């Protein structure tokens, strides 16, 4: 069986530009005590997800072996219950029979009666596929580096440049679904006629 759907998941692409923190000091004599608390960048990216379940639709067209066994078992159980009810009703009629009543004729007529009921026209597949869609989720948490320092300067200047992180998103996540199948004709011999007229 050829593949009917082509599902392509396009991941997100991004570029990070990191500028580290910098401290410049111009002097001949200095005392610097510093403590660096590292930061971090946390990114959580959950792409979109598409779940398609066609099991019920396939079972309505061409049941699997397990489904066929289950359906036949259910029909057999129902037939057994119906036969038990029929025999109980016929036994009740025989018990209540009076001399001269044609009970056997009535029972035979009931068994040979034409079936009655509502007959419905159905189409297959009678159940569509189950489709579930999960939206994408993108979360980002950034904490810059922290510097704790104590500068004791005799003479000179201290210049501190804090760090910087910039992010450029070049491509957003996406899901591309393409139908790759061809039309199905009934009867299959009609395919040549339709392709010739196209």
Short mmCIF file of C-alpha atoms in Angstrom, two decimals:
data_model
loop_
_atom_site.label_atom_id
_atom_site.label_comp_id
_atom_site.label_asym_id
_atom_site.label_seq_id
_atom_site.Cartn_x
_atom_site.Cartn_y
_atom_site.Cartn_z
CA UNK A 1 0.00 0.00 0.00
CA UNK A 2 1.50 3.30 -1.05
CA UNK A 3 2.01 6.14 1.38
CA UNK A 4 -0.91 8.63 1.32
CA UNK A 5 0.41 11.43 3.54
CA UNK A 6 3.83 13.06 3.73
CA UNK A 7 4.33 14.83 7.06
CA UNK A 8 7.43 17.01 7.40
CA UNK A 9 8.36 18.71 10.65
CA UNK A 10 10.43 21.88 10.18
CA UNK A 11 12.45 22.72 13.30
CA UNK A 12 13.13 26.20 14.54
CA UNK A 13 16.46 27.81 13.67
CA UNK A 14 18.05 30.68 15.53
CA UNK A 15 21.39 32.42 15.94
CA UNK A 16 22.88 33.50 19.26
CA UNK A 17 25.36 36.34 19.63
CA UNK A 18 27.08 36.40 23.03
CA UNK A 19 29.22 39.27 24.28
CA UNK A 20 31.02 38.37 27.52
CA UNK A 21 31.22 40.76 30.42
CA UNK A 22 34.47 42.77 30.61
CA UNK A 23 36.12 44.96 33.16
CA UNK A 24 39.08 47.21 32.35
CA UNK A 25 41.26 48.84 34.88
CA UNK A 26 44.10 51.21 34.21
CA UNK A 27 46.42 51.67 37.13
CA UNK A 28 49.72 50.49 38.49
CA UNK A 29 48.51 49.48 41.91
CA UNK A 30 45.11 47.99 42.67
CA UNK A 31 43.35 45.40 44.75
CA UNK A 32 40.35 43.69 43.18
CA UNK A 33 38.25 41.04 44.85
CA UNK A 34 35.51 39.68 42.66
CA UNK A 35 33.05 36.84 42.68
CA UNK A 36 31.36 35.68 39.51
CA UNK A 37 27.86 34.17 39.63
CA UNK A 38 27.31 32.47 36.27
CA UNK A 39 24.00 32.98 34.51
CA UNK A 40 22.47 30.83 31.83
CA UNK A 41 20.10 30.54 28.92
CA UNK A 42 17.30 27.98 29.03
CA UNK A 43 15.24 27.31 25.90
CA UNK A 44 12.32 24.93 25.76
CA UNK A 45 11.01 24.28 22.27
CA UNK A 46 8.18 21.83 21.68
CA UNK A 47 7.29 21.69 17.96
CA UNK A 48 3.75 21.27 16.75
CA UNK A 49 2.49 17.70 16.72
CA UNK A 50 -0.23 16.13 14.60
CA UNK A 51 -1.70 12.76 15.54
CA UNK A 52 -3.87 10.96 12.97
CA UNK A 53 -5.59 7.70 13.93
CA UNK A 54 -7.30 5.93 10.99
CA UNK A 55 -7.82 2.57 12.68
CA UNK A 56 -11.61 2.95 13.02
CA UNK A 57 -11.94 4.13 9.40
CA UNK A 58 -9.86 1.19 8.13
CA UNK A 59 -11.88 -1.27 10.24
CA UNK A 60 -15.14 0.03 8.76
CA UNK A 61 -13.83 -0.67 5.20
CA UNK A 62 -11.69 -3.77 5.70
CA UNK A 63 -11.84 -5.13 9.26
CA UNK A 64 -8.74 -6.71 10.68
CA UNK A 65 -8.70 -10.33 11.79
CA UNK A 66 -9.19 -9.34 15.43
CA UNK A 67 -12.12 -7.04 14.55
CA UNK A 68 -13.74 -9.72 12.37
CA UNK A 69 -13.45 -12.31 15.15
CA UNK A 70 -14.89 -9.83 17.65
CA UNK A 71 -17.83 -8.96 15.34
CA UNK A 72 -18.59 -12.60 14.53
CA UNK A 73 -18.42 -13.49 18.23
CA UNK A 74 -20.88 -10.70 19.05
CA UNK A 75 -23.24 -11.83 16.26
CA UNK A 76 -22.97 -15.45 17.43
CA UNK A 77 -23.77 -14.45 21.00
CA UNK A 78 -26.76 -12.41 19.83
CA UNK A 79 -27.96 -15.31 17.63
CA UNK A 80 -27.74 -17.67 20.61
CA UNK A 81 -29.80 -15.28 22.74
CA UNK A 82 -32.39 -14.86 19.97
CA UNK A 83 -32.65 -18.65 19.47
CA UNK A 84 -33.06 -19.18 23.24
CA UNK A 85 -35.83 -16.57 23.35
CA UNK A 86 -37.57 -18.16 20.33
CA UNK A 87 -37.43 -21.67 21.84
CA UNK A 88 -38.75 -20.33 25.16
CA UNK A 89 -41.65 -18.62 23.38
CA UNK A 90 -42.46 -21.75 21.33
CA UNK A 91 -42.28 -23.91 24.47
CA UNK A 92 -44.69 -21.53 26.18
CA UNK A 93 -47.08 -21.85 23.24
CA UNK A 94 -46.88 -25.66 23.43
CA UNK A 95 -47.57 -25.59 27.19
CA UNK A 96 -50.58 -23.33 26.77
CA UNK A 97 -51.99 -25.35 23.83
CA UNK A 98 -55.50 -26.73 24.10
CA UNK A 99 -56.84 -29.78 22.31
CA UNK A 100 -57.64 -28.91 18.72
CA UNK A 101 -55.21 -25.93 18.50
CA UNK A 102 -52.80 -26.00 15.57
CA UNK A 103 -49.79 -24.87 17.61
CA UNK A 104 -47.23 -26.59 15.38
CA UNK A 105 -48.66 -24.85 12.31
CA UNK A 106 -48.36 -21.48 14.06
CA UNK A 107 -44.76 -22.20 15.07
CA UNK A 108 -43.80 -23.24 11.52
CA UNK A 109 -45.52 -20.13 10.11
CA UNK A 110 -43.60 -17.91 12.55
CA UNK A 111 -40.29 -19.52 11.59
CA UNK A 112 -40.94 -19.16 7.85
CA UNK A 113 -42.24 -15.58 8.06
CA UNK A 114 -40.42 -13.00 5.93
CA UNK A 115 -38.09 -10.70 7.90
CA UNK A 116 -39.40 -7.25 8.63
CA UNK A 117 -37.60 -4.14 9.79
CA UNK A 118 -35.80 -1.01 8.61
CA UNK A 119 -33.15 -1.54 5.99
CA UNK A 120 -30.67 1.32 5.72
CA UNK A 121 -28.24 2.25 2.98
CA UNK A 122 -24.76 2.88 4.38
CA UNK A 123 -21.52 4.31 3.03
CA UNK A 124 -17.96 3.30 3.81
CA UNK A 125 -15.90 4.34 5.57
CA UNK A 126 -18.62 5.27 8.01
CA UNK A 127 -16.12 6.65 10.55
CA UNK A 128 -13.60 9.38 9.81
CA UNK A 129 -10.03 9.53 11.12
CA UNK A 130 -9.34 10.87 14.60
CA UNK A 131 -7.14 13.97 14.34
CA UNK A 132 -5.45 15.59 17.32
CA UNK A 133 -3.28 18.69 17.04
CA UNK A 134 -0.88 19.95 19.68
CA UNK A 135 0.22 23.56 19.33
CA UNK A 136 3.93 24.43 19.44
CA UNK A 137 5.39 25.76 22.66
CA UNK A 138 8.45 28.00 22.87
CA UNK A 139 9.80 29.32 26.17
CA UNK A 140 13.08 31.08 26.82
CA UNK A 141 14.59 32.19 30.13
CA UNK A 142 17.86 34.08 30.27
CA UNK A 143 19.76 35.20 33.33
CA UNK A 144 22.85 37.32 32.81
CA UNK A 145 26.10 36.66 34.60
CA UNK A 146 26.53 38.53 37.87
CA UNK A 147 29.76 39.92 39.18
CA UNK A 148 30.26 40.88 42.78
CA UNK A 149 33.52 42.71 43.25
CA UNK A 150 35.27 45.02 45.63
CA UNK A 151 37.80 47.35 44.06
CA UNK A 152 40.34 49.22 46.06
CA UNK A 153 42.12 51.59 43.75
CA UNK A 154 44.97 53.80 44.73
CA UNK A 155 45.10 55.67 41.44
CA UNK A 156 43.44 54.86 38.14
CA UNK A 157 40.10 54.19 36.48
CA UNK A 158 37.84 51.15 36.34
CA UNK A 159 35.62 50.55 33.32
CA UNK A 160 33.11 47.68 33.38
CA UNK A 161 31.19 46.47 30.30
CA UNK A 162 28.29 44.13 31.12
CA UNK A 163 27.71 41.02 29.03
CA UNK A 164 25.02 40.81 26.39
CA UNK A 165 23.15 37.99 24.61
CA UNK A 166 21.10 38.57 21.46
CA UNK A 167 19.07 35.98 19.59
CA UNK A 168 17.93 36.14 15.97
CA UNK A 169 15.26 33.64 14.88
CA UNK A 170 15.84 32.71 11.25
CA UNK A 171 13.13 30.04 10.91
CA UNK A 172 9.97 29.29 12.89
CA UNK A 173 8.85 25.69 13.52
CA UNK A 174 6.21 24.36 11.18
CA UNK A 175 4.47 21.16 10.03
CA UNK A 176 3.95 20.56 6.29
CA UNK A 177 1.37 17.91 5.30
CA UNK A 178 1.12 16.79 1.66
CA UNK A 179 -1.37 14.33 0.16
CA UNK A 180 0.57 11.95 -2.10
CA UNK A 181 -2.15 9.47 -3.05
CA UNK A 182 -4.06 9.16 -6.30
CA UNK A 183 -7.84 8.95 -6.85
CA UNK A 184 -9.42 5.52 -6.44
CA UNK A 185 -12.01 4.55 -9.05
CA UNK A 186 -14.71 1.92 -8.85
CA UNK A 187 -14.40 -0.30 -10.78
CA UNK A 188 -10.60 -0.17 -11.02
CA UNK A 189 -10.81 -0.69 -14.79
CA UNK A 190 -12.16 2.89 -15.12
CA UNK A 191 -8.74 4.39 -14.29
CA UNK A 192 -7.54 4.38 -17.92
CA UNK A 193 -10.68 6.14 -19.12
CA UNK A 194 -10.33 9.03 -16.63
CA UNK A 195 -6.60 9.45 -17.10
CA UNK A 196 -7.05 9.52 -20.90
CA UNK A 197 -9.68 12.28 -20.67
CA UNK A 198 -7.58 14.40 -18.33
#
